[in-house]
């Protein structure tokens, strides 16, 4: 107990060191233009007190657990088996959402579903192939701008542009991937990050093409077999054709089903690929690159396919993002977006489909709850990412199901799986 | 000619700041083999700490500029050192021995948390400060263009070089430095030989953070304007510098910093200021592709 | 004596100032087991790494002529050495895909057979490109080799959870699944108990008799002398002796340089 108090006291002292200046003394521009300090000692006291109490509780709890737990066993994740019944339930709920949900709920659903799709796409690259891509948002941007520019300059519709956006994103993925994919894991991460930033800076500064910081507006909405979803109804619109009262809710619901379909496509392709030679090679690559090479697998090509397929899904999602918001600007494609998608994949458990979906619901849906605390949202997000890594580095759903088996397939514990090479 | 000389001076100044940050990246990478993604944010916190100290000292009525600078430097370095220590303790140490990408992801979380912590605690607005040491040394004039070396630049040169000399002495001549190099070679063996590896790693983070804080202070004094976002871009550039010099090599980090500073200054001066970040990032990509071991790095043979 | 399969001529490998392998020449014949022995640091693994493309030799040639054609291994890309020239290898420190099952390990080894190119890989998503029958063949081959190395009952277990000796055998089975004409084994008997060593000797002999030549780095002289048809002895990157096990055993240079004074060890 004395030791625990000492420990907590030390932590409080450190917390004081961290916070007394940065929180206690806020720099502020005074009315005469010079700098002044605003003092917030109450906040410092609260933070230091919270650190003391928190640390004390943590130390005591750990001591208690150490004395009661006789055998520490590595158990497969609690959620690991949950996928079997949870997945169909989620799927049905997701399908029914536009029918029962409010306009706001559907809007949130669209947002969550976009991140689910991005998460599944990135999961191919990070979770299966073990390549840490910190510039995933670049391909999202390529998809969004492809559609916006093709629609603006050539008058092409959403459904024509969707595959083009995916192809262009995949092309960019290969262009970047070809030279950099032989780099080690963390170097690759930084290079992809740099690439993402380059794309963003170019989008901001190439004003003639991209509209610069002002972005592109008036991007056309998608149609359903030629039927439009205009607010006023009218000739050729969805509500007119079916004799319904014109309402924007139809458009929102339609957009929801579009992204729902796209997300399901992403899921289907990646689940299927995992059971095929290509996906198997990705996982082998994640486990041991040198052994792959010794087995005659062309490592570069295999990585490139993962990179390109992952990028293509980001491209699809980007085109959808453009058509949904009808307006895009470089601001939507910052590094933080890449970090959010990565956090979803990591939190869900690298390589786990259901985990990614759950993590997207928790993080994006949960983020919506914190909407009123917008300032603190990203702070909490960052802290959460650290906490998840430290306490559950393998994410919510860890372990993997074998892609093929002779007898009954058993779940493989996460302690066996290596994530990323280097 | 005169213009080029001016860009050279500006580039070296900028490069020294990058070099100071890069030393922290290179040390941490050398010793535990991870990219400390939050290092750029420690630099940003260092510049905020300096701003707070300068404002407080001014309010207290201290008017001697050298005294003020010395106090600010010590304050920023010490408090940033606590940040460095805490970051390692909270976000990285529990993950030692986990899969390779785990600490990097944790570091990204830490970086986001620090950025937004400063945004919340210090406000999102840009903070600016008048120059403490105005004035410049005119070197020569050509066709009406004056090449000058500001007093501030001289201070930056002197402080950076002094710190680097002290630091080099620390790493090469002291037992602490020997312990650091031993951990770099083989952590397990070092701990078997009785070196407190946890302590050594902590010290590495503290020193790296202190140097970054000094860089942050120089940045504040040089540009007179900071915000909570400066750490990200400066961090990536300093990392580029570390890679360019050869990750793990301390002189390499400084040389790499100078090169990045020069590239940026000349690119802004002659090509396009808007695309100066693109230039730095492109250098990173090209260097990693063409010579991944950097200028002074060791080539490691792939063990099979 | 079979026809020459692998011909190494004047092979030199330098790392900076260190010469790990110094103008080494030898021949490995088809249908034989060729052992490469020598003290630690003699450059044995470096030779393997040059043959299998992990290192680019500083100078010299490595040529392989089999039914599949003639190949200059020193200039080929690493993965093509396995894919086209049909050279497979194992590693001194076992490199299995530990998070994948035993069966999956063997299927990954047949990657090029089930997925000849990326187009086939993508077509397979839609069930096209004859993927199903290829996959069935791959499964049969995997089962055959699992049976050979007595791991059929462990097929669905993660490779990383197997005991050490099983992992060694699995790595050999995985290499065999690539359908090699030359199998390079880097210390396959290291860490095995005497009974496992004997089983290994039987397995290797049966692989040789099935037509696949073997190159072997091994410290276990019992295994080497029992199964090798031909032994190459290295010291400090140079070849000091080359011949049948009987010849090596009697070579005074080998006894002096490698085996020391203790002649009993040679007999053992």
XYZ file of N, CA and C in Angstrom, chain B residues 123-238:
348
model
N -4.996 26.530 -27.216
C -5.804 27.198 -28.226
C -5.310 26.900 -29.625
N -6.247 26.957 -30.586
C -5.918 26.572 -31.947
C -5.261 27.701 -32.718
N -5.354 28.919 -32.175
C -4.878 30.056 -32.960
C -3.367 30.121 -33.022
N -2.913 30.722 -34.109
C -1.507 30.944 -34.320
C -0.980 31.910 -33.261
N 0.158 31.600 -32.637
C 0.740 32.506 -31.643
C 1.956 33.179 -32.261
N 2.044 34.489 -32.083
C 3.232 35.132 -32.626
C 3.895 35.998 -31.582
N 5.147 36.301 -31.847
C 5.967 36.972 -30.859
C 6.949 37.865 -31.601
N 7.177 39.078 -31.124
C 8.151 39.927 -31.791
C 9.557 39.387 -31.570
N 10.458 39.725 -32.471
C 11.813 39.189 -32.376
C 12.510 39.727 -31.129
N 13.175 38.841 -30.413
C 13.886 39.245 -29.203
C 15.190 39.954 -29.537
N 15.824 39.499 -30.598
C 17.109 40.067 -30.970
C 17.002 40.579 -32.398
N 16.460 41.760 -32.577
C 16.336 42.251 -33.950
C 17.705 42.669 -34.469
N 17.741 42.980 -35.722
C 18.981 43.479 -36.297
C 19.755 42.389 -36.998
N 20.707 42.820 -37.830
C 21.459 41.871 -38.621
C 22.832 42.418 -38.946
N 23.656 41.469 -39.336
C 25.007 41.816 -39.732
C 25.007 41.861 -41.253
N 25.332 43.018 -41.816
C 25.377 43.090 -43.278
C 26.666 42.474 -43.753
N 26.576 41.506 -44.647
C 27.820 40.881 -45.113
C 28.340 41.628 -46.331
N 27.570 41.694 -47.376
C 27.938 42.578 -48.478
C 26.715 42.886 -49.324
N 26.869 43.788 -50.206
C 25.744 44.237 -51.002
C 26.103 44.081 -52.466
N 25.160 43.614 -53.253
C 25.439 43.475 -54.681
C 24.172 43.854 -55.440
N 24.279 44.750 -56.360
C 23.139 45.225 -57.162
C 21.943 45.565 -56.277
N 22.206 46.199 -55.166
C 21.107 46.606 -54.298
C 20.533 45.497 -53.444
N 21.072 44.273 -53.579
C 20.584 43.179 -52.745
C 21.549 42.963 -51.591
N 21.039 43.095 -50.361
C 21.908 42.988 -49.194
C 21.905 41.562 -48.674
N 23.095 40.989 -48.589
C 23.206 39.678 -47.969
C 23.431 39.893 -46.489
N 22.567 39.343 -45.680
C 22.738 39.595 -44.255
C 22.613 38.339 -43.404
N 23.275 38.431 -42.278
C 23.234 37.362 -41.304
C 22.596 37.975 -40.067
N 21.379 37.537 -39.724
C 20.726 38.180 -38.578
C 21.367 37.703 -37.286
N 21.255 38.517 -36.249
C 21.789 38.127 -34.940
C 21.150 36.825 -34.486
N 19.873 36.722 -34.835
C 19.142 35.516 -34.447
C 19.794 34.278 -35.066
N 20.185 34.405 -36.330
C 20.817 33.256 -37.000
C 22.131 32.901 -36.314
N 22.849 33.948 -35.899
C 24.122 33.689 -35.204
C 23.859 32.945 -33.895
N 22.812 33.390 -33.178
C 22.468 32.692 -31.928
C 22.156 31.226 -32.215
N 21.391 30.994 -33.276
C 21.031 29.613 -33.605
C 22.286 28.777 -33.896
N 23.199 29.345 -34.703
C 24.437 28.619 -35.004
C 25.181 28.263 -33.720
N 25.350 29.284 -32.868
C 26.160 29.083 -31.665
C 25.523 28.042 -30.746
N 24.234 28.217 -30.484
C 23.555 27.290 -29.567
C 23.589 25.865 -30.117
N 23.236 25.712 -31.398
C 23.181 24.376 -31.983
C 24.548 23.707 -31.940
N 25.568 24.440 -32.349
C 26.890 23.828 -32.392
C 27.367 23.461 -30.982
N 27.135 24.358 -30.004
C 27.533 24.055 -28.629
C 26.848 22.778 -28.147
N 25.529 22.704 -28.380
C 24.784 21.531 -27.932
C 25.308 20.267 -28.594
N 25.600 20.367 -29.874
C 26.057 19.177 -30.587
C 27.414 18.720 -30.066
N 28.269 19.681 -29.713
C 29.575 19.314 -29.169
C 29.401 18.605 -27.828
N 28.561 19.201 -26.957
C 28.306 18.580 -25.657
C 27.745 17.177 -25.844
N 26.816 17.092 -26.768
C 26.121 15.842 -26.996
C 27.081 14.762 -27.538
N 27.933 15.167 -28.459
C 28.896 14.213 -29.009
C 29.834 13.705 -27.914
N 30.234 14.636 -27.054
C 31.090 14.240 -25.931
C 30.350 13.224 -25.052
N 29.078 13.502 -24.816
C 28.267 12.631 -23.972
C 28.209 11.215 -24.538
N 27.996 11.117 -25.835
C 27.804 9.800 -26.438
C 29.123 9.059 -26.602
N 30.203 9.787 -26.895
C 31.448 9.075 -27.179
C 32.321 8.874 -25.946
N 32.210 9.765 -24.958
C 33.209 9.723 -23.898
C 32.695 9.254 -22.532
N 31.403 9.313 -22.297
C 30.920 8.984 -20.960
C 30.440 7.538 -20.885
N 30.252 7.064 -19.646
C 29.784 5.681 -19.490
C 28.333 5.559 -19.939
N 27.597 6.664 -19.793
C 26.212 6.645 -20.263
C 26.183 6.419 -21.774
N 27.054 7.147 -22.463
C 27.138 7.000 -23.917
C 27.522 5.587 -24.301
N 28.433 5.010 -23.506
C 28.853 3.645 -23.801
C 27.671 2.699 -23.625
N 26.900 2.922 -22.564
C 25.722 2.079 -22.333
C 24.743 2.216 -23.494
N 24.594 3.444 -23.984
C 23.670 3.656 -25.104
C 24.138 2.899 -26.332
N 25.439 2.996 -26.596
C 25.934 2.297 -27.788
C 25.840 0.786 -27.621
N 26.028 0.328 -26.378
C 25.915 -1.114 -26.137
C 24.491 -1.590 -26.388
N 23.508 -0.819 -25.912
C 22.107 -1.192 -26.121
C 21.780 -1.206 -27.610
N 22.389 -0.276 -28.313
C 22.160 -0.191 -29.744
C 22.622 -1.465 -30.443
N 23.794 -1.964 -30.009
C 24.356 -3.160 -30.631
C 23.518 -4.391 -30.307
N 23.255 -4.593 -29.032
C 22.561 -5.805 -28.620
C 21.947 -5.590 -27.248
N 20.643 -5.337 -27.264
C 19.940 -4.990 -26.036
C 20.019 -6.107 -24.995
N 19.809 -7.347 -25.452
C 19.760 -8.461 -24.516
C 21.118 -8.651 -23.838
N 22.144 -8.617 -24.686
C 23.497 -8.806 -24.173
C 23.840 -7.683 -23.190
N 23.491 -6.454 -23.556
C 23.796 -5.319 -22.691
C 23.159 -5.517 -21.320
N 21.909 -5.997 -21.305
C 21.240 -6.155 -20.012
C 21.869 -7.310 -19.235
N 22.355 -8.338 -19.946
C 23.039 -9.432 -19.256
C 24.330 -8.947 -18.610
N 24.931 -7.933 -19.226
C 26.185 -7.413 -18.694
C 25.946 -6.367 -17.605
N 24.711 -6.245 -17.186
C 24.433 -5.379 -16.047
C 24.103 -3.945 -16.404
N 23.883 -3.678 -17.683
C 23.464 -2.323 -18.034
C 21.957 -2.223 -17.829
N 21.521 -1.169 -17.160
C 20.091 -0.964 -16.956
C 19.514 -0.447 -18.262
N 18.986 -1.368 -19.085
C 18.562 -0.963 -20.431
C 17.368 -0.019 -20.368
N 16.432 -0.282 -19.435
C 15.271 0.602 -19.338
C 15.704 2.029 -19.061
N 16.655 2.164 -18.132
C 17.150 3.489 -17.788
C 17.829 4.125 -19.001
N 18.649 3.348 -19.680
C 19.370 3.884 -20.831
C 18.404 4.376 -21.903
N 17.358 3.561 -22.148
C 16.383 3.963 -23.160
C 15.662 5.233 -22.724
N 15.289 5.285 -21.432
C 14.616 6.485 -20.929
C 15.489 7.716 -21.135
N 16.774 7.581 -20.793
C 17.680 8.717 -20.945
C 17.756 9.154 -22.417
N 17.778 8.167 -23.304
C 17.805 8.498 -24.726
C 16.607 9.357 -25.105
N 15.439 8.954 -24.625
C 14.236 9.729 -24.942
C 14.310 11.130 -24.341
N 14.817 11.213 -23.108
C 14.900 12.521 -22.451
C 15.842 13.444 -23.240
N 17.014 12.923 -23.606
C 17.965 13.759 -24.352
C 17.376 14.174 -25.697
N 16.780 13.184 -26.392
C 16.182 13.485 -27.697
C 15.125 14.574 -27.568
N 14.279 14.446 -26.538
C 13.207 15.424 -26.343
C 13.787 16.794 -26.002
N 14.848 16.822 -25.168
C 15.443 18.101 -24.799
C 16.014 18.802 -26.028
N 16.703 18.030 -26.882
C 17.248 18.634 -28.104
C 16.127 19.141 -29.001
N 15.052 18.354 -29.103
C 13.916 18.784 -29.919
C 13.318 20.067 -29.355
N 13.283 20.173 -28.013
C 12.720 21.371 -27.395
C 13.583 22.589 -27.727
N 14.894 22.405 -27.709
C 15.772 23.511 -28.087
C 15.508 23.902 -29.542
N 15.349 22.885 -30.394
C 15.015 23.173 -31.789
C 13.707 23.953 -31.848
N 12.740 23.559 -31.011
C 11.465 24.264 -30.977
C 11.643 25.716 -30.564
N 12.518 25.928 -29.596
C 12.786 27.294 -29.147
C 13.415 28.115 -30.278
N 14.380 27.508 -30.978
C 15.030 28.207 -32.091
C 14.012 28.550 -33.179
N 13.124 27.590 -33.423
C 12.080 27.792 -34.433
C 11.225 28.993 -34.055
N 10.831 29.037 -32.786
C 9.995 30.146 -32.312
C 10.735 31.474 -32.464
N 11.997 31.493 -32.043
C 12.750 32.741 -32.102
C 12.981 33.171 -33.552
N 13.201 32.198 -34.416
C 13.534 32.500 -35.806
C 12.314 32.976 -36.582
N 11.227 32.239 -36.460
C 10.029 32.580 -37.238
C 9.080 33.489 -36.474
N 9.145 33.439 -35.137
C 8.282 34.299 -34.326
C 6.821 33.915 -34.372
N 6.513 32.726 -34.914
C 5.106 32.352 -35.021
C 4.974 30.838 -34.974
N 4.095 30.330 -34.111
C 3.929 28.880 -34.007
C 2.453 28.519 -33.864
N 2.128 27.275 -34.177
C 0.804 26.751 -33.841
C 0.946 25.268 -33.509
N -0.156 24.646 -33.139
C -0.065 23.269 -32.650
C 0.257 22.262 -33.755
N 0.239 22.720 -35.004
C 0.397 21.792 -36.122
C 1.828 21.738 -36.662
N 2.718 22.616 -36.160
C 4.058 22.683 -36.756
C 4.858 21.393 -36.592
N 4.483 20.591 -35.586
C 5.272 19.393 -35.307
C 5.206 18.352 -36.402
N 4.063 18.273 -37.080
C 3.877 17.203 -38.061
C 4.841 17.353 -39.238
N 4.790 18.521 -39.881
C 5.625 18.726 -41.067
C 7.106 18.752 -40.683
N 7.418 19.471 -39.597
C 8.816 19.528 -39.163
C 9.310 18.132 -38.808
N 8.439 17.351 -38.196
C 8.801 15.984 -37.820
C 9.128 15.138 -39.040
N 8.273 15.202 -40.050
C 8.528 14.394 -41.248
C 9.821 14.855 -41.919
N 10.052 16.164 -41.935
C 11.279 16.655 -42.570
C 12.508 16.228 -41.779
N 12.423 16.314 -40.458
C 13.567 15.904 -39.644
C 13.801 14.411 -39.795
